[in-house]
XYZ file of C-alpha atoms in Angstrom:
712
model
C -2.116 16.737 -11.083
C -2.978 19.739 -8.959
C -5.752 18.583 -6.621
C -8.112 15.690 -5.908
C -10.631 16.875 -8.527
C -8.097 16.274 -11.310
C -8.701 12.531 -11.064
C -12.320 12.907 -12.193
C -11.336 15.048 -15.198
C -8.719 12.514 -16.331
C -11.084 9.561 -15.823
C -13.734 11.286 -17.949
C -11.185 11.956 -20.705
C -10.011 8.330 -20.743
C -13.529 6.893 -20.774
C -14.278 8.843 -23.946
C -11.569 6.912 -25.840
C -12.977 4.100 -27.984
C -12.128 0.722 -26.484
C -11.607 1.864 -22.880
C -13.705 -0.262 -20.531
C -12.646 1.198 -17.190
C -10.328 3.892 -15.851
C -9.295 4.587 -12.256
C -7.126 7.562 -11.334
C -5.600 8.258 -7.931
C -4.604 11.854 -7.228
C -2.635 10.877 -4.124
C -0.504 8.300 -5.981
C -0.568 10.091 -9.364
C -1.376 6.825 -11.124
C -4.014 5.654 -13.563
C -5.118 2.074 -14.166
C -6.880 1.669 -17.517
C -8.576 -1.465 -18.878
C -8.918 -1.235 -22.662
C -9.286 -3.350 -25.800
C -5.914 -3.295 -27.631
C -7.695 -4.098 -30.892
C -9.577 -0.791 -30.708
C -7.088 1.579 -29.103
C -3.443 1.834 -28.050
C -1.345 3.455 -25.375
C -0.452 6.576 -27.449
C -4.171 7.302 -27.892
C -4.716 7.109 -24.130
C -1.831 9.499 -23.478
C -3.124 11.832 -26.219
C -6.557 11.910 -24.528
C -4.943 12.848 -21.216
C -2.952 15.595 -22.905
C -6.094 16.951 -24.606
C -7.593 17.251 -21.125
C -4.665 19.480 -20.175
C -2.441 16.956 -18.348
C 0.463 14.725 -19.258
C 1.222 11.060 -18.671
C 3.909 8.428 -19.143
C 3.909 4.621 -18.868
C 4.314 3.449 -15.292
C 8.051 2.869 -15.438
C 10.548 4.445 -13.083
C 12.605 6.562 -15.531
C 9.884 8.523 -17.409
C 7.722 8.876 -14.295
C 10.649 10.238 -12.282
C 11.484 12.670 -15.099
C 7.894 13.952 -15.101
C 8.013 14.417 -11.334
C 11.289 16.329 -11.545
C 9.838 18.627 -14.199
C 6.669 19.179 -12.198
C 8.593 19.833 -8.984
C 10.989 22.250 -10.642
C 8.174 24.210 -12.312
C 6.102 24.300 -9.118
C 9.081 25.611 -7.165
C 9.656 28.411 -9.686
C 5.980 29.386 -9.589
C 6.135 29.427 -5.801
C 9.311 31.537 -5.796
C 7.846 34.126 -8.190
C 4.628 34.354 -6.157
C 6.407 34.819 -2.811
C 9.006 37.244 -4.155
C 6.382 39.446 -5.825
C 4.082 39.173 -2.811
C 6.764 40.586 -0.529
C 7.383 43.491 -2.925
C 3.671 44.231 -3.252
C 3.279 44.161 0.544
C 6.159 46.638 0.811
C 4.374 48.976 -1.622
C 1.039 48.542 0.201
C 2.524 49.186 3.648
C 2.429 53.023 3.486
C -1.325 52.897 2.795
C -1.814 50.743 5.918
C 0.094 52.972 8.333
C -0.617 56.442 6.921
C -3.170 58.594 8.717
C -6.096 60.007 6.688
C -4.772 62.674 4.315
C -1.151 61.926 5.214
C -0.331 60.030 1.968
C -0.643 62.261 -1.169
C -2.890 60.961 -3.932
C -0.153 61.024 -6.560
C 2.176 58.956 -4.349
C -0.631 56.498 -3.547
C -1.308 56.183 -7.281
C 2.376 55.552 -7.992
C 2.457 52.792 -5.363
C -0.667 51.205 -6.888
C 0.941 51.193 -10.336
C 4.015 49.489 -8.937
C 1.858 46.853 -7.208
C -0.016 46.291 -10.500
C 3.242 45.666 -12.375
C 4.446 43.188 -9.727
C 1.095 41.379 -9.719
C 1.237 40.623 -13.457
C 3.823 37.770 -13.197
C 1.887 36.319 -10.258
C -1.356 36.199 -12.258
C 0.223 35.310 -15.613
C 2.831 32.780 -14.413
C 2.324 31.639 -10.833
C -1.485 31.357 -10.973
C -1.458 29.688 -14.415
C -2.266 26.181 -13.004
C -5.505 27.505 -11.497
C -6.627 29.056 -14.788
C -5.595 25.929 -16.725
C -7.506 23.709 -14.307
C -10.586 25.922 -14.501
C -10.481 25.904 -18.312
C -10.156 22.102 -18.369
C -13.155 21.763 -16.070
C -15.292 24.137 -18.152
C -14.263 22.497 -21.419
C -15.235 19.041 -20.135
C -18.481 20.423 -18.645
C -17.328 19.654 -15.112
C -16.980 22.194 -12.348
C -13.728 21.657 -10.480
C -12.117 23.217 -7.475
C -9.960 25.468 -9.638
C -13.035 27.282 -10.992
C -13.781 29.392 -7.873
C -10.055 29.986 -7.301
C -9.439 31.173 -10.868
C -12.602 33.266 -10.793
C -11.536 34.898 -7.522
C -8.047 35.700 -8.851
C -9.401 37.083 -12.117
C -12.102 39.221 -10.490
C -9.656 40.619 -7.938
C -7.067 41.482 -10.574
C -9.594 43.078 -12.959
C -11.275 45.114 -10.194
C -7.953 46.253 -8.756
C -6.677 47.134 -12.240
C -9.800 49.217 -12.856
C -9.363 51.033 -9.538
C -5.687 51.678 -10.380
C -6.183 53.242 -13.805
C -9.646 54.771 -13.276
C -9.894 55.845 -9.619
C -13.419 56.654 -8.551
C -14.891 54.821 -11.549
C -16.883 51.579 -11.776
C -14.467 49.689 -9.469
C -13.957 52.439 -6.887
C -10.646 53.441 -5.338
C -9.550 50.346 -3.378
C -6.957 47.920 -4.794
C -6.344 44.363 -3.529
C -3.027 43.416 -5.156
C -1.600 42.563 -1.734
C -4.478 40.186 -0.965
C -4.261 38.711 -4.479
C -0.541 37.937 -4.382
C -0.691 36.684 -0.797
C -3.565 34.337 -1.650
C -1.750 32.854 -4.662
C 1.485 32.472 -2.679
C -0.201 30.689 0.244
C -2.227 28.395 -2.022
C 0.815 27.465 -4.121
C 2.759 26.693 -0.932
C 0.025 24.333 0.236
C -0.159 22.582 -3.118
C 3.616 22.290 -3.309
C 3.665 20.483 0.041
C 0.845 18.198 -1.137
C 2.833 17.472 -4.299
C 5.895 16.572 -2.228
C 3.841 14.061 -0.254
C 2.558 12.482 -3.493
C 6.058 12.310 -4.939
C 7.376 10.576 -1.826
C 4.696 7.869 -2.184
C 5.582 7.358 -5.863
C 9.309 7.273 -5.129
C 8.777 4.625 -2.445
C 7.124 2.311 -4.960
C 9.805 2.950 -7.561
C 12.566 2.218 -5.055
C 10.925 -1.171 -4.582
C 11.005 -1.731 -8.335
C 14.643 -0.653 -8.492
C 15.630 -3.362 -6.003
C 15.352 -6.016 -8.701
C 18.691 -6.723 -10.423
C 18.874 -6.085 -14.164
C 21.292 -8.936 -14.875
C 22.125 -12.352 -13.437
C 25.020 -14.841 -13.560
C 23.601 -17.913 -15.316
C 25.506 -21.186 -14.911
C 26.255 -23.217 -18.030
C 26.435 -27.020 -18.141
C 30.239 -26.933 -17.919
C 30.122 -24.806 -14.761
C 31.035 -21.517 -16.430
C 28.950 -18.379 -15.861
C 27.579 -15.798 -18.253
C 26.019 -12.430 -17.461
C 22.485 -12.284 -18.946
C 19.459 -10.017 -18.659
C 17.040 -11.109 -15.944
C 14.307 -11.262 -18.594
C 16.324 -13.994 -20.355
C 16.112 -16.388 -17.382
C 13.818 -19.389 -17.693
C 12.505 -21.924 -15.130
C 15.129 -24.606 -14.623
C 18.130 -22.296 -15.122
C 20.849 -22.359 -12.495
C 22.108 -18.981 -11.269
C 25.103 -17.854 -9.209
C 24.130 -15.132 -6.687
C 27.124 -13.233 -5.219
C 27.073 -11.900 -1.668
C 25.233 -8.585 -1.433
C 23.226 -8.979 -4.642
C 19.491 -9.569 -4.946
C 18.067 -12.909 -5.987
C 16.885 -12.393 -9.593
C 13.969 -14.841 -9.496
C 11.962 -17.128 -7.227
C 13.662 -20.466 -6.793
C 15.414 -23.029 -4.599
C 18.925 -22.888 -3.160
C 21.318 -25.529 -4.431
C 23.805 -24.919 -1.639
C 24.137 -22.969 1.569
C 23.957 -21.860 4.259
C 23.282 -18.173 3.668
C 20.866 -15.488 4.850
C 18.252 -13.533 2.893
C 17.279 -9.961 3.732
C 13.560 -9.928 2.928
C 12.774 -6.558 4.540
C 11.493 -5.099 1.269
C 9.061 -7.982 0.843
C 7.922 -8.794 4.368
C 8.975 -5.891 6.584
C 11.214 -8.275 8.574
C 14.431 -6.386 9.331
C 16.461 -9.437 10.459
C 17.943 -11.569 7.641
C 16.360 -15.021 7.430
C 18.664 -18.052 7.570
C 18.554 -20.173 4.416
C 19.947 -23.646 3.789
C 20.220 -25.812 0.687
C 16.729 -26.710 -0.508
C 15.088 -23.600 0.960
C 12.984 -21.301 -1.167
C 14.193 -17.789 -1.958
C 12.182 -14.956 -3.462
C 13.147 -12.434 -6.101
C 14.123 -9.047 -4.739
C 15.483 -10.305 -1.407
C 19.189 -9.685 -0.789
C 21.769 -12.437 -0.370
C 23.294 -11.389 2.958
C 25.231 -14.534 3.949
C 27.521 -16.079 1.347
C 27.751 -16.659 -2.423
C 25.252 -19.356 -3.387
C 23.714 -21.088 -6.366
C 19.998 -21.412 -6.993
C 17.585 -23.067 -9.407
C 15.107 -20.702 -11.047
C 11.439 -21.663 -10.631
C 9.479 -18.482 -11.422
C 10.587 -15.425 -13.373
C 9.206 -12.037 -14.381
C 5.575 -11.341 -13.588
C 5.183 -14.812 -12.019
C 7.508 -13.997 -9.128
C 6.202 -13.162 -5.691
C 8.060 -9.837 -5.853
C 6.313 -8.693 -9.044
C 2.987 -9.797 -7.578
C 3.656 -7.603 -4.525
C 4.517 -4.589 -6.696
C 1.361 -5.142 -8.778
C -0.739 -5.267 -5.609
C 0.835 -2.046 -4.332
C 0.089 -0.305 -7.631
C -3.473 -1.602 -7.631
C -4.078 -0.334 -4.092
C -2.584 3.087 -4.815
C -4.829 3.649 -7.858
C -8.021 2.905 -5.964
C -10.351 5.641 -4.789
C -12.090 4.650 -1.545
C -15.860 4.905 -1.216
C -15.565 7.852 1.165
C -13.577 9.742 -1.468
C -16.147 8.964 -4.163
C -18.926 10.254 -1.892
C -16.953 13.457 -1.264
C -16.431 13.879 -5.014
C -20.158 13.486 -5.683
C -20.944 16.218 -3.152
C -18.161 18.508 -4.391
C -19.899 19.450 -7.667
C -23.232 20.634 -6.190
C -21.278 22.282 -3.375
C -19.211 24.281 -5.870
C -22.337 25.383 -7.728
C -23.737 26.554 -4.398
C -20.486 28.449 -3.779
C -20.777 30.316 -7.087
C -24.389 31.233 -6.357
C -23.469 32.292 -2.826
C -20.621 34.502 -4.085
C -22.905 36.110 -6.664
C -25.556 36.745 -4.025
C -22.970 38.230 -1.649
C -21.695 40.578 -4.357
C -25.249 41.709 -5.147
C -26.080 42.277 -1.472
C -22.878 44.216 -0.703
C -23.261 46.329 -3.839
C -26.333 47.732 -2.101
C -24.938 47.810 1.451
C -21.432 49.113 0.673
C -20.428 48.961 -3.020
C -16.714 49.430 -2.309
C -16.584 46.080 -0.476
C -18.729 44.018 -2.859
C -15.858 42.711 -4.969
C -13.569 41.483 -2.234
C -16.446 39.942 -0.228
C -17.388 37.906 -3.302
C -13.732 36.950 -3.838
C -13.365 35.869 -0.206
C -16.457 33.652 -0.490
C -15.128 32.038 -3.677
C -11.753 31.326 -2.135
C -12.654 30.239 1.363
C -15.272 27.685 0.270
C -13.090 25.632 -2.110
C -13.594 22.009 -0.858
C -10.008 20.810 -1.378
C -9.663 19.677 2.237
C -12.898 17.667 2.062
C -11.819 15.835 -1.106
C -8.426 14.998 0.432
C -9.823 13.826 3.789
C -10.262 10.117 3.000
C -7.836 9.272 0.146
C -4.809 10.921 1.750
C -5.302 8.994 4.999
C -6.063 5.630 3.379
C -3.169 5.849 0.932
C -0.778 6.698 3.771
C -2.080 3.733 5.798
C -1.732 1.361 2.823
C 1.894 2.410 2.410
C 2.622 1.898 6.108
C 1.032 -1.565 6.066
C 3.007 -2.528 2.956
C 6.234 -1.782 4.819
C 5.031 -4.114 7.593
C 4.289 -6.967 5.184
C 0.528 -6.454 4.657
C -0.587 -5.483 1.158
C -4.024 -3.892 0.973
C -5.701 -4.740 -2.350
C -8.887 -2.779 -1.593
C -8.652 0.495 0.320
C -12.330 0.274 1.287
C -11.408 -2.764 3.420
C -9.836 -0.479 6.038
C -13.253 0.679 7.257
C -14.724 -2.800 8.033
C -11.345 -3.859 9.433
C -11.506 -1.002 11.929
C -15.012 -2.146 12.957
C -14.091 -5.849 13.124
C -15.908 -7.835 15.812
C -15.631 -11.477 14.677
C -12.662 -13.250 13.110
C -12.719 -16.692 11.473
C -9.303 -18.337 11.176
C -8.311 -21.314 9.039
C -5.873 -23.819 10.533
C -3.511 -25.332 7.975
C -1.120 -22.749 6.567
C -2.685 -19.972 8.651
C -2.352 -20.774 12.354
C 0.233 -23.372 11.405
C 3.301 -23.117 9.208
C 3.685 -24.933 5.915
C 6.258 -27.272 7.495
C 5.943 -30.072 10.033
C 7.570 -30.762 13.375
C 8.443 -34.045 15.072
C 5.685 -35.184 17.425
C 6.540 -38.686 18.703
C 8.689 -41.766 18.161
C 6.895 -45.103 18.056
C 8.660 -48.461 18.665
C 7.613 -50.908 15.914
C 9.829 -53.939 16.691
C 12.158 -55.096 19.507
C 15.799 -54.091 19.149
C 19.047 -54.021 21.093
C 19.061 -50.221 20.657
C 16.612 -48.022 22.542
C 14.288 -45.550 20.794
C 16.390 -42.383 21.504
C 19.512 -44.043 20.058
C 17.640 -45.155 16.954
C 16.208 -41.627 16.571
C 19.726 -40.126 16.701
C 20.910 -42.584 14.068
C 17.906 -41.777 11.865
C 18.506 -38.034 12.266
C 22.161 -38.480 11.213
C 20.950 -40.200 8.053
C 18.204 -37.598 7.514
C 20.836 -34.850 7.563
C 21.776 -35.952 4.037
C 18.367 -34.910 2.676
C 16.497 -31.620 2.236
C 13.054 -33.272 2.448
C 10.766 -31.401 4.911
C 10.285 -34.523 7.085
C 14.034 -35.154 7.206
C 14.688 -31.566 8.234
C 11.993 -31.739 10.918
C 13.575 -34.902 12.366
C 17.045 -33.324 12.383
C 15.734 -30.163 14.081
C 14.100 -32.196 16.855
C 17.048 -34.515 17.614
C 20.160 -33.858 19.679
C 22.949 -36.045 21.018
C 25.810 -38.180 19.733
C 25.345 -40.397 16.695
C 26.040 -44.126 17.437
C 27.788 -44.739 14.086
C 28.695 -43.209 10.764
C 26.807 -43.716 7.507
C 28.366 -44.775 4.206
C 27.119 -44.973 0.603
C 24.093 -42.775 1.259
C 21.537 -42.864 -1.558
C 18.246 -40.927 -1.744
C 15.371 -42.677 -3.533
C 12.894 -40.045 -4.785
C 9.445 -40.646 -3.313
C 10.716 -43.409 -1.009
C 13.474 -42.213 1.317
C 17.147 -42.635 2.204
C 19.278 -45.766 2.138
C 22.780 -46.163 3.631
C 25.271 -48.656 5.091
C 26.467 -48.563 8.720
C 29.964 -49.330 10.034
C 29.089 -53.059 10.245
C 28.002 -53.262 6.601
C 24.263 -53.469 7.349
C 21.998 -51.558 4.935
C 19.412 -49.336 6.638
C 16.470 -47.390 5.329
C 14.668 -44.213 6.447
C 11.518 -43.252 4.608
C 8.108 -44.475 3.547
C 6.968 -47.062 6.145
C 5.974 -49.659 3.535
C 9.364 -49.254 1.815
C 11.302 -49.678 5.067
C 9.365 -52.714 6.262
C 5.956 -51.799 7.769
C 3.350 -54.058 6.191
C 1.207 -52.312 3.538
C 0.399 -48.713 2.767
C -1.927 -48.402 5.707
C -3.629 -45.326 7.095
C -0.598 -44.595 9.199
C 1.070 -43.145 6.130
C -1.843 -40.990 5.102
C -2.290 -38.400 7.821
C -0.234 -35.651 9.283
C -0.982 -36.870 12.809
C 0.030 -40.491 12.035
C 3.159 -42.458 11.229
C 4.985 -40.876 8.287
C 8.593 -42.108 8.501
C 9.995 -45.470 9.499
C 13.590 -46.484 10.221
C 15.414 -49.785 10.421
C 17.415 -52.392 8.520
C 16.015 -53.110 5.067
C 12.783 -55.104 5.418
C 12.479 -54.624 9.198
C 11.278 -51.268 10.565
C 12.351 -50.756 14.182
C 10.884 -47.282 14.915
C 8.434 -44.920 13.292
C 8.168 -41.174 13.580
C 5.012 -39.093 13.838
C 4.961 -35.464 12.734
C 2.522 -32.713 13.494
C 1.871 -29.212 12.232
C 4.061 -26.459 13.596
C 2.093 -23.663 15.281
C 3.251 -20.245 14.146
C 5.430 -18.571 16.767
C 3.202 -15.503 17.032
C -0.168 -17.251 16.701
C -1.087 -17.472 20.397
C 0.101 -13.951 21.243
C -1.800 -12.456 18.299
C -5.019 -14.262 19.140
C -4.750 -13.228 22.803
C -4.324 -9.594 21.732
C -7.332 -9.692 19.409
C -9.552 -11.395 21.984
C -8.517 -8.881 24.657
C -9.502 -6.124 22.227
C -13.034 -7.465 21.938
C -12.729 -9.586 18.786
C -14.436 -12.990 18.855
C -12.072 -15.501 17.228
C -13.280 -18.833 15.875
C -11.243 -21.677 14.375
C -12.860 -22.774 11.104
C -11.041 -25.643 9.385
C -11.725 -28.297 6.790
C -9.232 -30.650 8.466
C -10.179 -33.731 10.467
C -11.571 -33.225 13.969
C -8.664 -35.017 15.670
C -6.058 -32.670 14.240
C -8.149 -29.536 14.767
C -8.890 -30.433 18.382
C -5.222 -31.196 18.975
C -4.239 -27.753 17.713
C -6.972 -26.112 19.783
C -5.629 -27.909 22.865
C -2.123 -26.589 22.173
C -3.532 -23.072 21.916
C -5.471 -23.568 25.153
C -2.203 -24.470 26.894
C -0.989 -20.994 25.894
C -4.086 -19.279 27.235
C -6.192 -19.104 24.049
C -9.599 -20.808 24.187
C -11.220 -20.957 20.742
C -14.584 -22.278 19.519
C -13.805 -24.926 16.897
C -15.588 -26.103 13.769
C -13.729 -28.978 12.103
C -14.273 -30.947 8.884
C -15.925 -27.845 7.424
C -16.604 -27.934 3.693
C -16.396 -24.677 1.702
C -20.190 -24.322 1.898
C -20.052 -24.858 5.685
C -17.488 -22.066 6.057
C -19.616 -19.827 3.876
C -22.709 -20.531 5.984
C -20.828 -19.746 9.226
C -19.677 -16.357 7.939
C -23.124 -15.491 6.570
C -24.730 -16.386 9.894
C -22.357 -14.022 11.718
C -23.063 -11.270 9.199
C -26.808 -11.796 9.586
C -26.345 -10.963 13.258
C -24.981 -7.549 12.315
C -21.326 -8.382 12.943
C -18.374 -7.094 10.920
C -16.651 -10.360 9.959
C -13.094 -11.093 8.824
C -11.677 -14.329 7.436
C -8.048 -15.461 7.297
C -7.152 -18.367 5.029
C -4.740 -19.638 2.427
C -6.255 -22.550 0.498
C -8.331 -22.953 -2.637
C -11.259 -24.065 -0.475
C -11.076 -20.726 1.387
C -11.689 -18.589 -1.716
C -15.533 -18.477 -1.460
C -15.545 -17.509 2.213
C -12.769 -14.955 1.669
C -14.976 -13.294 -0.939
C -18.006 -13.344 1.388
C -16.325 -11.820 4.462
C -16.475 -8.067 5.068
C -12.683 -8.045 5.068
C -10.399 -10.974 4.250
C -6.720 -11.839 4.537
C -4.738 -14.449 2.614
C -1.348 -15.704 3.715
C 1.506 -14.865 1.358
C 2.369 -18.480 0.569
C -1.287 -19.415 0.026
C -3.035 -20.538 -3.133
C -3.234 -18.036 -5.987
C -7.033 -18.059 -6.024
C -7.087 -17.234 -2.295
C -4.688 -14.324 -2.776
C -6.701 -13.057 -5.739
C -9.939 -13.111 -3.719
C -8.673 -11.590 -0.461
C -8.757 -7.896 0.412
C -5.229 -8.028 1.839
C -2.187 -10.289 1.574
C -0.022 -11.068 4.617
C 3.249 -11.268 2.686
C 5.416 -11.995 5.690
C 3.102 -14.815 6.909
C 3.180 -13.275 10.400
C -0.159 -13.341 12.200
C 0.976 -10.405 14.325
C 0.477 -8.327 11.193
C -3.293 -8.865 11.527
C -3.459 -7.203 14.931
C -1.241 -4.379 13.717
C -3.393 -3.903 10.596
C -6.535 -3.653 12.722
C -4.961 -1.062 15.031
C -3.759 0.987 12.070
C -7.181 0.722 10.390
C -8.788 2.110 13.551
C -6.287 4.963 13.615
C -6.922 5.586 9.915
C -10.671 5.919 10.359
C -10.083 8.270 13.304
C -7.862 10.403 11.087
C -10.469 10.365 8.287
C -13.130 11.523 10.740
C -10.805 14.223 12.082
C -10.116 15.413 8.528
C -13.811 15.539 7.625
C -14.753 17.305 10.861
C -11.973 19.844 10.363
C -13.002 20.523 6.742
C -16.660 20.908 7.772
C -15.859 23.199 10.724
C -13.535 25.283 8.580
C -16.243 25.919 5.986
C -18.986 26.380 8.601
C -16.978 29.030 10.458
C -15.331 30.864 7.558
C -18.272 31.167 5.162
C -20.309 33.386 7.532
C -17.216 35.522 8.226
C -16.644 35.983 4.509
C -20.308 36.839 3.876
C -20.268 39.438 6.675
C -17.123 41.046 5.275
C -14.836 40.100 8.172
C -12.523 37.865 6.092
C -10.320 39.610 3.490
C -9.196 37.642 0.410
C -5.654 37.107 1.691
C -6.966 35.579 4.919
C -9.367 33.404 2.918
C -6.467 32.162 0.792
C -4.373 31.464 3.864
C -7.238 29.555 5.477
C -7.880 27.462 2.391
C -4.207 26.532 1.971
C -3.758 25.747 5.661
C -6.907 23.596 5.755
C -5.642 21.379 2.917
C -2.175 21.279 4.452
C -3.574 20.309 7.834
C -5.543 17.437 6.283
C -2.498 16.113 4.401
C -0.224 16.556 7.422
C -2.683 14.785 9.702
C -2.863 11.883 7.238
C 0.912 11.662 6.897
C 1.125 10.724 10.591
C -0.125 7.303 9.512
C 2.972 6.656 7.400
C 4.867 5.826 10.596
C 2.706 2.705 10.891
């Protein structure tokens, strides 16, 4: 692909294939997403349609795509080399005409120099400028006017007129030749497009490096404990896998032993390896950075979180934002106006000064090519999407960056969003008199809980310190009930479901996160109970403070019970964050709250993770789903917070604001460039070589300005 207009040509070619329902092509990412009926067409027919349009394509796999990029890069570099080498030789031959005084350079010597320049210009026009002629022919053949049309027309007219002046001096085309301007224009434009191509290739290579992080094989454990090396595609849920130190986890699953550490930087942007213990979840694509471990496979292939992330990245990179579609719609009438303007300029100058008519028309054709305008929005938004992906935020819809930059009101869910998906110890409640005090009983219970990977057991262990009063023997875990063990005196104790330990009945104390969830004591007699509460995310308060200080109104919108929501709001208030609260909100209540804010003219965002959040996520101007949230929530949201860090929201908003500033800068620059250069070209003050330099530099400036966003 040579410029932003190529995407429209390829889309039109694909849509003409029988069975194709939709086609989206991104020039910046060099990717096409096609929805088609496999009963009516097949992949070879889609590729054949693209080739008939004058392009080439390969399935989106790393090897063939990389080979195509290498071929394109190599060919572009050769075209650039030929253009610059010949340009320098032509300039050397043109130099005597520039510095010679009138009558100082003999006519026969001038003619000889012109012939030499003509010979050197042939490879530039025939070889180096071939992409412009090919693009123009594709556009004409598909009845679309593209940006290559004025460029190819300018090159052809300049070469023909200069050739006529070389071989028939004083004839129809006069005496002046413009081979120096012609070769300089082609060289500058090819240099600009080569740099654009390099930027596109870097974006594609980044995505493919993510794909390459997945291992191709895995060590599957047999029933007898032996291992066999198998293809990752052969793994099935329930398989046990050995993961050596330094290798990537081949699937989503649960650790059977530990401890170890997982480097999840590729998935979440977190550079520090995350500690993992037996029973913890691990995700495919993360690196085992601690010790050799075993794991149980739960999800493989396209079901893994890693593959979902890659699919989201590909989907975002093949989108064309609304601003780009608007620019494309204006590009066609603008190009028709350019052709009419160039024709009018040639007619006017043929009366005013015929010898300058040709190169004035060529300058107008070249300087008005709207490449910079078409690149203004997609280059910036694609760069921002890549930067956010490296920070653990996957943008599914590029158009969401604009409302995110204008965000004024944020609705936040509680469970799984402000809080983590694990609990923390809240209080110990004495249930019956005992010789041992509550802290001693808690330490004994924590020592027993250390034998389990249940979330409540782990929360109790994390919250308890101190010496254990005795050792446990014959520990047994009863699934769904709890732990049972014998102390040094032979007494059997239980830790688990209150009714199983000895609290009368399955009362409400067992049913809520804020109530009694574990009991501990000798069998049949519970001595203490433990209450657990939701764990507030470490960065929640700091992120909310930052957003509020930046003028965003934040509101807590939760379907949980009022007691728990108010308790969380009080904990946030202790950290300096006062939030309006709406508790016990049904999905329709959340939807009504967002619609009411939108009716007031506010740009509204919603952050959630549950199935009940899906309708309101779809209604909000921009929505975020947490990475561990429900599938329907992730499918509905505009962006996924893969790393589950709320700080990513504030960073995404800042980057969205920077992105829209860059888009505006790009559009203003493109408009000012055309507004200032078109009059100069019409008045004859802008030679073709300067027009070519200006056009190439304008596109390069737009791409370079957008690439600043890749730093995040």
